[in-house]
CSV table of C-alpha atoms in Angstrom, one decimal:
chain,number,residue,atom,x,y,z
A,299,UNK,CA,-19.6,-5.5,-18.0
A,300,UNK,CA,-21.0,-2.2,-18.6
A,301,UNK,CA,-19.3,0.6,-20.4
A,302,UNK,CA,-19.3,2.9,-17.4
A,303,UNK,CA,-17.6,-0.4,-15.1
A,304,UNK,CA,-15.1,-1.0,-17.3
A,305,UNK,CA,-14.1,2.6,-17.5
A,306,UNK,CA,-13.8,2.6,-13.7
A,307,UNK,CA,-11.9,0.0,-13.5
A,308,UNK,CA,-9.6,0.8,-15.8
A,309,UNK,CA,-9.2,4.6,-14.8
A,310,UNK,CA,-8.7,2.6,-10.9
A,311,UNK,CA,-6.0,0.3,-12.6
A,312,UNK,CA,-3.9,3.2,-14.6
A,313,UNK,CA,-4.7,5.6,-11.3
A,314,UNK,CA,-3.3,3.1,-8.9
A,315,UNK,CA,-0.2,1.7,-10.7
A,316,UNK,CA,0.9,5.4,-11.0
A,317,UNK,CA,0.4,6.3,-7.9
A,318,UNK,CA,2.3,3.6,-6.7
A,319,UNK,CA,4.8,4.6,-9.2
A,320,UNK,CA,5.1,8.2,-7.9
A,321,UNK,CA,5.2,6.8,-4.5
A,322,UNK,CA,7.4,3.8,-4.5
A,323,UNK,CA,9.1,4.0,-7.8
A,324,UNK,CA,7.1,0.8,-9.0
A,325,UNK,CA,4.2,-1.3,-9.1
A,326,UNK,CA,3.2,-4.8,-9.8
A,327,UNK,CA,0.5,-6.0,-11.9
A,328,UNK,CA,-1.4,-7.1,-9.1
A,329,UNK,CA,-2.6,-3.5,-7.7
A,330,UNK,CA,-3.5,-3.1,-11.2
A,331,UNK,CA,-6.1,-5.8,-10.6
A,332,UNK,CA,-6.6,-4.2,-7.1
A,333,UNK,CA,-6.8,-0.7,-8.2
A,334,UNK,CA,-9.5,-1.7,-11.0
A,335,UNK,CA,-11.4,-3.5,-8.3
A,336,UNK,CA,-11.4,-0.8,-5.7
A,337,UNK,CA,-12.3,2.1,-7.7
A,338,UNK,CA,-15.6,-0.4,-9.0
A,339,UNK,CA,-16.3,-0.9,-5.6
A,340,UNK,CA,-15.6,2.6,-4.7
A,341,UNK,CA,-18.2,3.7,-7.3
A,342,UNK,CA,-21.2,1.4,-5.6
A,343,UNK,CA,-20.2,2.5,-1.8
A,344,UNK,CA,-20.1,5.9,-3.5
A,345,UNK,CA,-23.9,5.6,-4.1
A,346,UNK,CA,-24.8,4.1,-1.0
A,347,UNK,CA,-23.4,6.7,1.1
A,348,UNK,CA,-24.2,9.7,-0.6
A,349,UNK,CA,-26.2,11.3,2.3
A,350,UNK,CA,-23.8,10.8,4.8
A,351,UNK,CA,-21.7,13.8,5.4
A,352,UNK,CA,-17.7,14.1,3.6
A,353,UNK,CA,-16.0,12.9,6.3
A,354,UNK,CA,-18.4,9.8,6.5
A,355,UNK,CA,-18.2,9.0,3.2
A,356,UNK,CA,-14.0,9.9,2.9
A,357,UNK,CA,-13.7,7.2,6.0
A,358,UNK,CA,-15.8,4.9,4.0
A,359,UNK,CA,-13.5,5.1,0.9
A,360,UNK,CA,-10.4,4.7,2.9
A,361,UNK,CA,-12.6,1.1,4.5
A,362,UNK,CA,-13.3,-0.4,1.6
A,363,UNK,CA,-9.8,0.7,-0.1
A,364,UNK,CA,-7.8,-0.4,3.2
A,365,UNK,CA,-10.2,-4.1,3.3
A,366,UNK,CA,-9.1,-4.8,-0.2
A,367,UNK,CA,-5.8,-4.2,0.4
A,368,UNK,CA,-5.8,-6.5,3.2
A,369,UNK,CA,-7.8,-9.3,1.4
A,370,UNK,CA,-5.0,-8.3,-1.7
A,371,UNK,CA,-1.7,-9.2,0.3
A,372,UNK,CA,-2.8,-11.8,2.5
A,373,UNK,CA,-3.3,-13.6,-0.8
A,374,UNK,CA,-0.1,-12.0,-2.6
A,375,UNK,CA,2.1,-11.8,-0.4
A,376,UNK,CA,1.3,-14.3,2.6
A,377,UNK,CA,-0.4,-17.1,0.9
A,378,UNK,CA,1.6,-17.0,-2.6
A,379,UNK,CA,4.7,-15.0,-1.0
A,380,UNK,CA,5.1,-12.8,-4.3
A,381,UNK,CA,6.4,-9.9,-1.6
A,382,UNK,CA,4.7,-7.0,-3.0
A,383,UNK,CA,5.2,-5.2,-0.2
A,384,UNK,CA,5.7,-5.7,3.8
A,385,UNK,CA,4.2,-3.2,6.1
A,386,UNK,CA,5.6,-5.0,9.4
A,387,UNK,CA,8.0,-2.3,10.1
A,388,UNK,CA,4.9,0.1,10.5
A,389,UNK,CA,3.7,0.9,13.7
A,390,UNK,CA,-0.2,-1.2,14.1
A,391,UNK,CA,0.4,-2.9,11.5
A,392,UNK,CA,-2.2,-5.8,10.5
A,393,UNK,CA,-0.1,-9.4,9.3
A,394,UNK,CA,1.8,-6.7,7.9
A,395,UNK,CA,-0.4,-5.9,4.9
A,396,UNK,CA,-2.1,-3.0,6.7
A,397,UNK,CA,-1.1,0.3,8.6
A,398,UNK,CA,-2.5,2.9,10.2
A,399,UNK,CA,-0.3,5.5,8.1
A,400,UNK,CA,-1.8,4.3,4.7
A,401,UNK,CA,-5.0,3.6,6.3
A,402,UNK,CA,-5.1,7.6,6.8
A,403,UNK,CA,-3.9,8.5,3.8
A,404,UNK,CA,-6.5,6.1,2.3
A,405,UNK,CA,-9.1,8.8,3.8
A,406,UNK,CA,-7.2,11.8,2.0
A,407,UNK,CA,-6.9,9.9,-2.0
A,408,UNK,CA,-10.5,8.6,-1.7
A,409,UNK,CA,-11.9,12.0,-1.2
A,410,UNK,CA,-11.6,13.4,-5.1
A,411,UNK,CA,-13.7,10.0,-5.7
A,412,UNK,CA,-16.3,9.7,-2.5
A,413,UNK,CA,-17.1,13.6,-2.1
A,414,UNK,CA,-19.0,14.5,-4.9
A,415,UNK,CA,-23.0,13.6,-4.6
Protein backbone atom coordinates (compact mmCIF):
# COMPACT_ATOMS: atom_id res chain seq x y z
CA UNK A 1 0.00 0.00 0.00
CA UNK A 2 1.37 3.31 -0.78
CA UNK A 3 2.18 5.94 1.68
CA UNK A 4 -0.30 8.47 0.19
CA UNK A 5 -3.28 5.20 0.43
CA UNK A 6 -2.69 4.54 3.66
CA UNK A 7 -2.85 8.07 4.71
CA UNK A 8 -6.31 8.25 3.10
CA UNK A 9 -7.52 5.73 4.60
CA UNK A 10 -6.70 6.38 7.67
CA UNK A 11 -7.59 10.18 7.63
CA UNK A 12 -11.27 8.45 6.11
CA UNK A 13 -11.28 6.01 9.18
CA UNK A 14 -10.49 8.77 12.14
CA UNK A 15 -12.81 11.32 9.81
CA UNK A 16 -15.73 8.99 9.67
CA UNK A 17 -15.79 7.45 13.23
CA UNK A 18 -15.97 11.16 14.42
CA UNK A 19 -18.36 12.18 12.43
CA UNK A 20 -20.45 9.54 13.47
CA UNK A 21 -19.47 10.47 16.92
CA UNK A 22 -20.61 14.10 16.61
CA UNK A 23 -23.71 12.88 14.91
CA UNK A 24 -24.93 9.85 16.68
CA UNK A 25 -22.96 9.86 19.91
CA UNK A 26 -21.00 6.61 18.73
CA UNK A 27 -19.58 4.53 16.19
CA UNK A 28 -18.57 1.05 15.52
CA UNK A 29 -15.49 -0.31 14.29
CA UNK A 30 -16.97 -1.23 11.21
CA UNK A 31 -17.38 2.40 9.59
CA UNK A 32 -13.89 2.68 10.52
CA UNK A 33 -13.20 0.05 7.95
CA UNK A 34 -15.91 1.79 5.76
CA UNK A 35 -14.70 5.22 6.30
CA UNK A 36 -10.97 4.14 5.33
CA UNK A 37 -12.41 2.40 2.29
CA UNK A 38 -14.54 5.28 1.04
CA UNK A 39 -12.29 8.09 1.33
CA UNK A 40 -9.53 5.53 -0.90
CA UNK A 41 -12.17 5.16 -3.33
CA UNK A 42 -13.17 8.71 -3.00
CA UNK A 43 -9.54 9.71 -3.97
CA UNK A 44 -9.59 7.54 -7.41
CA UNK A 45 -13.33 8.81 -8.52
CA UNK A 46 -11.78 12.05 -7.40
CA UNK A 47 -9.36 11.76 -10.47
CA UNK A 48 -11.62 10.44 -12.83
CA UNK A 49 -14.07 13.14 -12.55
CA UNK A 50 -12.10 16.01 -12.31
CA UNK A 51 -13.47 17.81 -15.52
CA UNK A 52 -16.84 17.42 -14.68
CA UNK A 53 -18.34 20.37 -13.12
CA UNK A 54 -18.73 20.64 -8.74
CA UNK A 55 -22.00 19.56 -8.62
CA UNK A 56 -21.13 16.49 -10.90
CA UNK A 57 -18.40 15.50 -9.07
CA UNK A 58 -20.19 16.36 -5.30
CA UNK A 59 -23.16 13.78 -6.72
CA UNK A 60 -20.40 11.44 -7.54
CA UNK A 61 -18.94 11.46 -3.96
CA UNK A 62 -22.21 11.19 -2.31
CA UNK A 63 -22.69 7.69 -5.10
CA UNK A 64 -19.87 6.01 -4.34
CA UNK A 65 -20.14 7.00 -0.38
CA UNK A 66 -24.03 6.10 -0.38
CA UNK A 67 -23.03 2.38 -2.63
CA UNK A 68 -20.64 1.48 0.09
CA UNK A 69 -22.79 2.14 2.68
CA UNK A 70 -25.27 0.01 1.17
CA UNK A 71 -22.84 -2.93 0.30
CA UNK A 72 -21.56 -2.06 4.30
CA UNK A 73 -24.95 -2.87 6.10
CA UNK A 74 -26.39 -5.36 3.97
CA UNK A 75 -23.34 -7.32 5.14
CA UNK A 76 -23.39 -5.81 8.83
CA UNK A 77 -26.42 -5.56 9.66
CA UNK A 78 -28.63 -7.90 7.41
CA UNK A 79 -26.46 -10.70 6.76
CA UNK A 80 -24.44 -10.86 10.26
CA UNK A 81 -27.26 -8.74 12.17
CA UNK A 82 -24.60 -6.68 14.24
CA UNK A 83 -27.43 -3.67 14.05
CA UNK A 84 -25.30 -0.81 13.40
CA UNK A 85 -27.82 1.11 12.42
CA UNK A 86 -31.59 0.76 10.85
CA UNK A 87 -32.67 3.42 8.41
CA UNK A 88 -36.31 1.77 7.98
CA UNK A 89 -38.03 4.42 9.69
CA UNK A 90 -36.71 6.85 6.86
CA UNK A 91 -38.86 7.83 4.22
CA UNK A 92 -37.30 5.75 0.70
CA UNK A 93 -35.42 3.98 2.47
CA UNK A 94 -33.33 0.99 0.66
CA UNK A 95 -33.55 -2.62 2.94
CA UNK A 96 -33.16 0.00 5.41
CA UNK A 97 -29.46 0.64 4.97
CA UNK A 98 -30.07 3.65 2.70
CA UNK A 99 -32.01 7.05 2.72
CA UNK A 100 -32.58 9.70 0.72
CA UNK A 101 -31.76 12.22 3.76
CA UNK A 102 -28.16 10.78 4.17
CA UNK A 103 -27.96 10.21 0.54
CA UNK A 104 -28.20 14.25 0.32
CA UNK A 105 -26.11 15.02 2.92
CA UNK A 106 -23.62 12.49 1.42
CA UNK A 107 -23.52 15.30 -1.59
CA UNK A 108 -22.81 18.16 1.03
CA UNK A 109 -19.57 16.14 3.37
CA UNK A 110 -18.04 14.80 0.03
CA UNK A 111 -17.69 18.27 -1.36
CA UNK A 112 -14.45 19.52 0.93
CA UNK A 113 -12.94 16.07 -0.65
CA UNK A 114 -14.45 15.94 -4.57
CA UNK A 115 -14.22 19.81 -5.31
CA UNK A 116 -10.76 20.65 -5.50
CA UNK A 117 -9.02 19.72 -9.14
Amino acid sequence: MKKQTAGLFLLGAGGYSMLEILWRGYTHWTMALTGGAVLVGLGRLRARVREEGPLARCLCGAACITAAEYVVGCTVNRRYRMGVWDYSQEKGNIHGQVCPKYAALWVALSAPFMLPK
